[in-house]
Short mmCIF file of C-alpha atoms in Angstrom, two decimals:
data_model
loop_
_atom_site.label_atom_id
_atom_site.label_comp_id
_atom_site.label_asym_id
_atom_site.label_seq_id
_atom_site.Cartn_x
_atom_site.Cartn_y
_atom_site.Cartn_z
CA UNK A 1 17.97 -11.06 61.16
CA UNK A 2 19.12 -13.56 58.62
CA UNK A 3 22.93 -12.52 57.64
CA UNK A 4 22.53 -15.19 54.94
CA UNK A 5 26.45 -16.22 55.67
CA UNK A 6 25.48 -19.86 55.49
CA UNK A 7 27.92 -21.78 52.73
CA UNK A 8 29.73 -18.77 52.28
CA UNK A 9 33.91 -19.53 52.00
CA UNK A 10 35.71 -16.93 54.19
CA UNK A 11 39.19 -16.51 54.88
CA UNK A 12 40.32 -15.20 58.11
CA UNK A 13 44.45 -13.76 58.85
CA UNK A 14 45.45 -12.97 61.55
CA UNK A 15 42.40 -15.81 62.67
CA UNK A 16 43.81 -18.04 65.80
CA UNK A 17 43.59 -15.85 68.52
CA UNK A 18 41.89 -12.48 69.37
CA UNK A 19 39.76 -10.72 67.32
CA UNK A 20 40.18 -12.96 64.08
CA UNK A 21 39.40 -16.20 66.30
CA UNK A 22 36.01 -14.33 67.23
CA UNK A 23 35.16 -13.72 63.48
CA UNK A 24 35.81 -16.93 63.08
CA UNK A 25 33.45 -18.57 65.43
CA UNK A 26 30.76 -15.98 64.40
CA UNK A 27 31.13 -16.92 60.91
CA UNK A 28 31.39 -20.79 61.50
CA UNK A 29 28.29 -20.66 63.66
CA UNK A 30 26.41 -19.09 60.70
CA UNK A 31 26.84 -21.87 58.57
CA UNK A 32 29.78 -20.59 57.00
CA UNK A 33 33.11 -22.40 55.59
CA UNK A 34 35.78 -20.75 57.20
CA UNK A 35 39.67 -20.93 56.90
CA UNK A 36 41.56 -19.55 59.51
CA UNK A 37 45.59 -18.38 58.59
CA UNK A 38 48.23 -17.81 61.00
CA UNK A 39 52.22 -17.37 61.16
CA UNK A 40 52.45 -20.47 64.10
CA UNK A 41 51.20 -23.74 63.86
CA UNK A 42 50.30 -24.52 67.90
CA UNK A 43 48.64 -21.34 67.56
CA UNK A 44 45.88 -22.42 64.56
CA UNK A 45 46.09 -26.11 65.74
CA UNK A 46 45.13 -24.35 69.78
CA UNK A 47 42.44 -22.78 67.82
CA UNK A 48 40.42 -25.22 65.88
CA UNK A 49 41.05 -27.09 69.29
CA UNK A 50 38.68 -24.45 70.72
CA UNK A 51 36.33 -23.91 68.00
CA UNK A 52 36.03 -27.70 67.74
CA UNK A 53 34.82 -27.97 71.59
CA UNK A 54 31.80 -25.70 70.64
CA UNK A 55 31.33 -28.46 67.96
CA UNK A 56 32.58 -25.50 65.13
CA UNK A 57 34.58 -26.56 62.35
CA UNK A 58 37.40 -24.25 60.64
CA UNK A 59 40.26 -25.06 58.00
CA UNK A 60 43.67 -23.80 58.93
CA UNK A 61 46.47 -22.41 56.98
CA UNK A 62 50.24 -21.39 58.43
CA UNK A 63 51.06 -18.56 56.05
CA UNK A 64 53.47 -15.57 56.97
CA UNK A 65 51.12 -13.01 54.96
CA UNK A 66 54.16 -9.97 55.13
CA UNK A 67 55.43 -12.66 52.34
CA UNK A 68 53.57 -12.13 49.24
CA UNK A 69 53.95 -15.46 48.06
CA UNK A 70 52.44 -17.17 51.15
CA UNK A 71 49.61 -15.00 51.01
CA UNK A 72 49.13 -16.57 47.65
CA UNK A 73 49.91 -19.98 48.68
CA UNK A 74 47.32 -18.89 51.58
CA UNK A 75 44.30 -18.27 49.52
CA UNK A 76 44.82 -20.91 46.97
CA UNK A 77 45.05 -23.46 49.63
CA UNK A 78 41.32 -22.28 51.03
CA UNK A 79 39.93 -22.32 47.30
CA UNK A 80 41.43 -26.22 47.54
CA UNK A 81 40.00 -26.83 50.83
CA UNK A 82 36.68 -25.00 51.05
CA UNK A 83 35.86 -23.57 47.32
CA UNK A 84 36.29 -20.12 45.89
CA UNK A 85 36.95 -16.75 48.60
CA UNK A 86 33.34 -14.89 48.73
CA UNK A 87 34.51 -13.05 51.54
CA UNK A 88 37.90 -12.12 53.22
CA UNK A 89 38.49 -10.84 56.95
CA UNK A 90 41.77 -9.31 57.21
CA UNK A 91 43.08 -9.44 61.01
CA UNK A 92 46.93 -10.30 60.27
CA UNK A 93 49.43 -8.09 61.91
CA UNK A 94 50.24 -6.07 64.64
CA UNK A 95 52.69 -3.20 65.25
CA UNK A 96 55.05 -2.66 68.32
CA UNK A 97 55.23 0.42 70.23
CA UNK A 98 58.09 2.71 70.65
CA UNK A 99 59.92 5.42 73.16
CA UNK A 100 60.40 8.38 71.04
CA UNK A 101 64.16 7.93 71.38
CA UNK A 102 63.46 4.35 69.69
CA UNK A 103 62.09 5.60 66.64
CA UNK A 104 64.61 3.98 63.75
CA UNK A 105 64.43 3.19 60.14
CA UNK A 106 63.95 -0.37 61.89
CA UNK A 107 60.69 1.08 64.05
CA UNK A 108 59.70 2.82 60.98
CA UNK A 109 59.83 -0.78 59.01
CA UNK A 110 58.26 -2.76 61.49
CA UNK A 111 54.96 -1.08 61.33
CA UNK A 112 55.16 -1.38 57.54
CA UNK A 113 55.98 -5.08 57.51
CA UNK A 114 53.88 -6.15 60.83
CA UNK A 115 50.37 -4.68 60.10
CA UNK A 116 50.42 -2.60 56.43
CA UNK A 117 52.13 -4.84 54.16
CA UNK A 118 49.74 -8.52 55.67
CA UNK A 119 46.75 -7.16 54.91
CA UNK A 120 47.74 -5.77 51.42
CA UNK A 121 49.26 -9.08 50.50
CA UNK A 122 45.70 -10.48 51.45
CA UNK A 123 43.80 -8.14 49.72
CA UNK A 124 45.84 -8.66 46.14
CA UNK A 125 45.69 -12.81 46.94
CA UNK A 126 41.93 -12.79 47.04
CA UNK A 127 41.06 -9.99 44.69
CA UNK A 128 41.33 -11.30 41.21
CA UNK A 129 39.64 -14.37 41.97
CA UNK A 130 36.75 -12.02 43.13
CA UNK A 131 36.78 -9.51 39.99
CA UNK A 132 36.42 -12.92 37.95
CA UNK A 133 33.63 -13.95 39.73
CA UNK A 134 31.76 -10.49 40.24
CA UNK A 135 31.26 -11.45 43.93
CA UNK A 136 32.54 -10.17 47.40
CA UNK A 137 33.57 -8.71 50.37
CA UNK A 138 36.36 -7.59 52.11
CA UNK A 139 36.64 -6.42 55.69
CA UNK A 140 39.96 -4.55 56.80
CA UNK A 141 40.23 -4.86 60.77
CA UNK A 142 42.66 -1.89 60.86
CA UNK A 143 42.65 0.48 64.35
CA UNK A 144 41.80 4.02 65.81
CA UNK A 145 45.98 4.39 65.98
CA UNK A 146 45.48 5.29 62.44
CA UNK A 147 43.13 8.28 63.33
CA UNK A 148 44.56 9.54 66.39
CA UNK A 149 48.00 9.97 67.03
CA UNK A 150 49.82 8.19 70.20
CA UNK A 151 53.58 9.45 70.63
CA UNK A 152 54.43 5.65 71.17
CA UNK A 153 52.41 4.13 68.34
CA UNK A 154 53.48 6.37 65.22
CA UNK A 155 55.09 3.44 63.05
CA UNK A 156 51.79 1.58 63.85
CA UNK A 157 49.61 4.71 63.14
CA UNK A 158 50.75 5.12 60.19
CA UNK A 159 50.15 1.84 58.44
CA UNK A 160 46.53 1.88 60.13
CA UNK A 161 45.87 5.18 58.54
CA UNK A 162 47.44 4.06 54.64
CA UNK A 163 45.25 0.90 55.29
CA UNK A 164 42.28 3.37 55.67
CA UNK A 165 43.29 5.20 52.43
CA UNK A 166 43.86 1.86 50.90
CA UNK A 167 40.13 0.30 52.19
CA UNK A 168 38.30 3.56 50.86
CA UNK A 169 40.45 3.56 47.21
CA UNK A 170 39.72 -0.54 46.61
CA UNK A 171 35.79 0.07 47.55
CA UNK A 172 35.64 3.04 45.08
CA UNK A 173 37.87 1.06 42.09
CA UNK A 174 36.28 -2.77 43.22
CA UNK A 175 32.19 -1.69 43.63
CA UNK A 176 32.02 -2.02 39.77
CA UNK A 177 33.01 -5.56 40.21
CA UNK A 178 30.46 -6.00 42.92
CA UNK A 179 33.21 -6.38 45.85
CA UNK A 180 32.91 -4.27 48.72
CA UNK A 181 35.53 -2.99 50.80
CA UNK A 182 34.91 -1.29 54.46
CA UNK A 183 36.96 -1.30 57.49
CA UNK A 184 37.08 -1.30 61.26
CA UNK A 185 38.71 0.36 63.54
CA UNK A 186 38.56 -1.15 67.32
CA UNK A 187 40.36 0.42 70.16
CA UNK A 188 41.11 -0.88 72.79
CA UNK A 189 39.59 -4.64 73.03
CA UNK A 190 40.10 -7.08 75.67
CA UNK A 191 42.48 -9.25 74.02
CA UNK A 192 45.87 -11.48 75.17
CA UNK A 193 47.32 -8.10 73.75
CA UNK A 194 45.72 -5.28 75.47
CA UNK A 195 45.74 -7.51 78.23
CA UNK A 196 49.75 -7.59 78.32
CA UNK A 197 50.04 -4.09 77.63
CA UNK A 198 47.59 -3.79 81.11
CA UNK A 199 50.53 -5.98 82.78
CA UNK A 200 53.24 -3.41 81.75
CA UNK A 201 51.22 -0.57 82.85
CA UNK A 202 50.15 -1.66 86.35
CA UNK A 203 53.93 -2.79 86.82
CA UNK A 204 55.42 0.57 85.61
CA UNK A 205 52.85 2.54 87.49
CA UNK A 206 53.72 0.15 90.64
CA UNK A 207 49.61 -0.69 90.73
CA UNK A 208 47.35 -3.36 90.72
CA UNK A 209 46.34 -5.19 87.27
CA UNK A 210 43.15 -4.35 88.35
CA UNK A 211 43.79 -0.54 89.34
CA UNK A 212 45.68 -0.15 86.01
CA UNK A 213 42.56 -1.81 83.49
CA UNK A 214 39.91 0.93 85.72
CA UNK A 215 42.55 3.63 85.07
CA UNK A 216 42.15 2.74 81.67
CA UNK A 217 38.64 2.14 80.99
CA UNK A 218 37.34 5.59 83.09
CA UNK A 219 38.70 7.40 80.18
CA UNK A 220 36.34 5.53 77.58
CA UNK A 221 32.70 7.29 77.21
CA UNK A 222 31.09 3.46 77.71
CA UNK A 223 33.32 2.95 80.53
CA UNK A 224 35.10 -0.20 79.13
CA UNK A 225 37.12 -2.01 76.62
CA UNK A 226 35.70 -3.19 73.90
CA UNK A 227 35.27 -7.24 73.38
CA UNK A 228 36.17 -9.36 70.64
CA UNK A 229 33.21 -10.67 69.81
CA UNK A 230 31.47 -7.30 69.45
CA UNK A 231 34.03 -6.48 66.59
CA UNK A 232 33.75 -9.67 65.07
CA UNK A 233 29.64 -9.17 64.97
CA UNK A 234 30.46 -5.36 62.96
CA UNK A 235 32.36 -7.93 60.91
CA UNK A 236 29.67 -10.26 60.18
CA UNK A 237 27.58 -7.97 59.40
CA UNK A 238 29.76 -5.78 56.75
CA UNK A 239 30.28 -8.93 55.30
CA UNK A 240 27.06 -10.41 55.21
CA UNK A 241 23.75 -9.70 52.05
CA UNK A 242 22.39 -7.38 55.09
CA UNK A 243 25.25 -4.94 54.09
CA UNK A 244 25.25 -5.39 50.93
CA UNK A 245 25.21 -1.74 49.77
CA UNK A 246 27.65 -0.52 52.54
CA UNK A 247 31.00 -0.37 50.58
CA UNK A 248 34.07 2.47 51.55
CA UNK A 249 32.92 2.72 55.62
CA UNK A 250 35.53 2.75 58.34
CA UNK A 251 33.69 2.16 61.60
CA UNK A 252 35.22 3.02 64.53
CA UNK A 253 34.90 0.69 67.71
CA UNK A 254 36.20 2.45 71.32
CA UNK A 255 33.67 3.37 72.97
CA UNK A 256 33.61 6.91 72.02
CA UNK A 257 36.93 7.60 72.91
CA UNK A 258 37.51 9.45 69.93
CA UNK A 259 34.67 11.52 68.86
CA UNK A 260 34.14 11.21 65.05
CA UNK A 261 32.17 13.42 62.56
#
């Protein structure tokens, strides 16, 4: 299948490490001009350094996107390097988890700041250009935390599930312009995250890494974690002329963990 991706300019947050970093080889490796954005430096610099081995080239950009401004700065900085945004990938942010007793306006403001607020600020840097040009397509990489409720991710939950409302409202307002919006929702995926939050498990549990991750993954229908690059391929593919009357979907991605009608 020909995603026809090749030339395309795509911005990435959130795109050194993880799930972003495995949009962005998949889109590089199409043919496409990618620009990768990330809070740390050695963190985009370890990351072209790894897409570059492959022989993959990428365009990076430190930008803090919580900051409206730098999420400006962010996307005219690609339209510099690599020409105008066709098609943004929105991976920035991620919220912490919380003990009940822990929940504080702080908690409550992390979540907002760490995974809600990025990916608006993207959205709004990349839209107008868009509108202008009558062209594109946006891809929210959200989570299931917004559709089922964890005791210890409710500040995160809730800014996955107003990014939902917020991917569904754009693709019914934007379609007119000919930009679609949809959205995925992994759960858990085998990144440096998940994989830390396996650490903390086996050691509270007093069990092996090992012991903790098949604890884990017997719950899941499929039997295991999700991987990167199988979210990053949804991604191509929402964002590619093979999707191109798909606007307003949230996808979910866990295996079947959470059965959805």
């Amino acid at each position: 299948m020909k995603l026809g991706l090749e030339g395309k300019v795509v911005l990435i947050t959130g795109g050194s490490k993880g799930i972003g970093l495995a949009c962005a080889r998949g889109f590089a490796a199409e043919g496409a001009r990618v620009g990768i954005a990330s809070r740390e430096q050695e963190n985009l610099d370890r990351a072209r350094q790894t897409l570059a081995n492959d022989s993959l080239e990428v365009a990076t950009i430190r930008a803090d996107f919580s900051k409206p401004q730098d999420a400006q700065s962010a996307a005219a900085s690609t339209e510099k390097l690599l020409g105008p945004i066709d098609i943004l990938i929105n991976c920035a942010g991620a919220a912490n988890r919380y003990q009940i007793d822990a929940y504080n306006a702080d908690a409550w403001q992390q979540g907002l700041h760490s995974k809600f607020l990025p990916q608006i600020h993207a959205m709004d840097a990349v839209r107008p250009g868009m509108m202008q040009r009558k062209r594109g397509a946006i891809v929210n990489i959200i989570g299931m935390g917004g559709k089922s409720a964890q005791q210890v991710f409710l500040s995160g939950g809730a800014a996955n599930a107003a990014l939902m409302l917020v991917t569904v409202g754009w693709a019914s307002a934007l379609g007119r312009y000919g930009i679609r919006v949809n959205g995925i929702n992994p759960g858990s995926t085998l990144t440096d995250r998940v994989q830390r939050g396996i650490q903390a498990d086996a050691q509270a549990q007093g069990i092996t890494e090992s012991e903790a991750l098949d604890r884990s993954q017997a719950k899941i229908p499929l039997g295991r974690f999700g991987r990167p690059e199988e979210v990053a391929a949804v991604a191509l593919f929402l964002a590619s002329d093979q999707a191109s009357y798909v606007t307003g979907v949230l996808i979910p991605m866990d295996g079947g963990a959470t059965p959805v009608i």
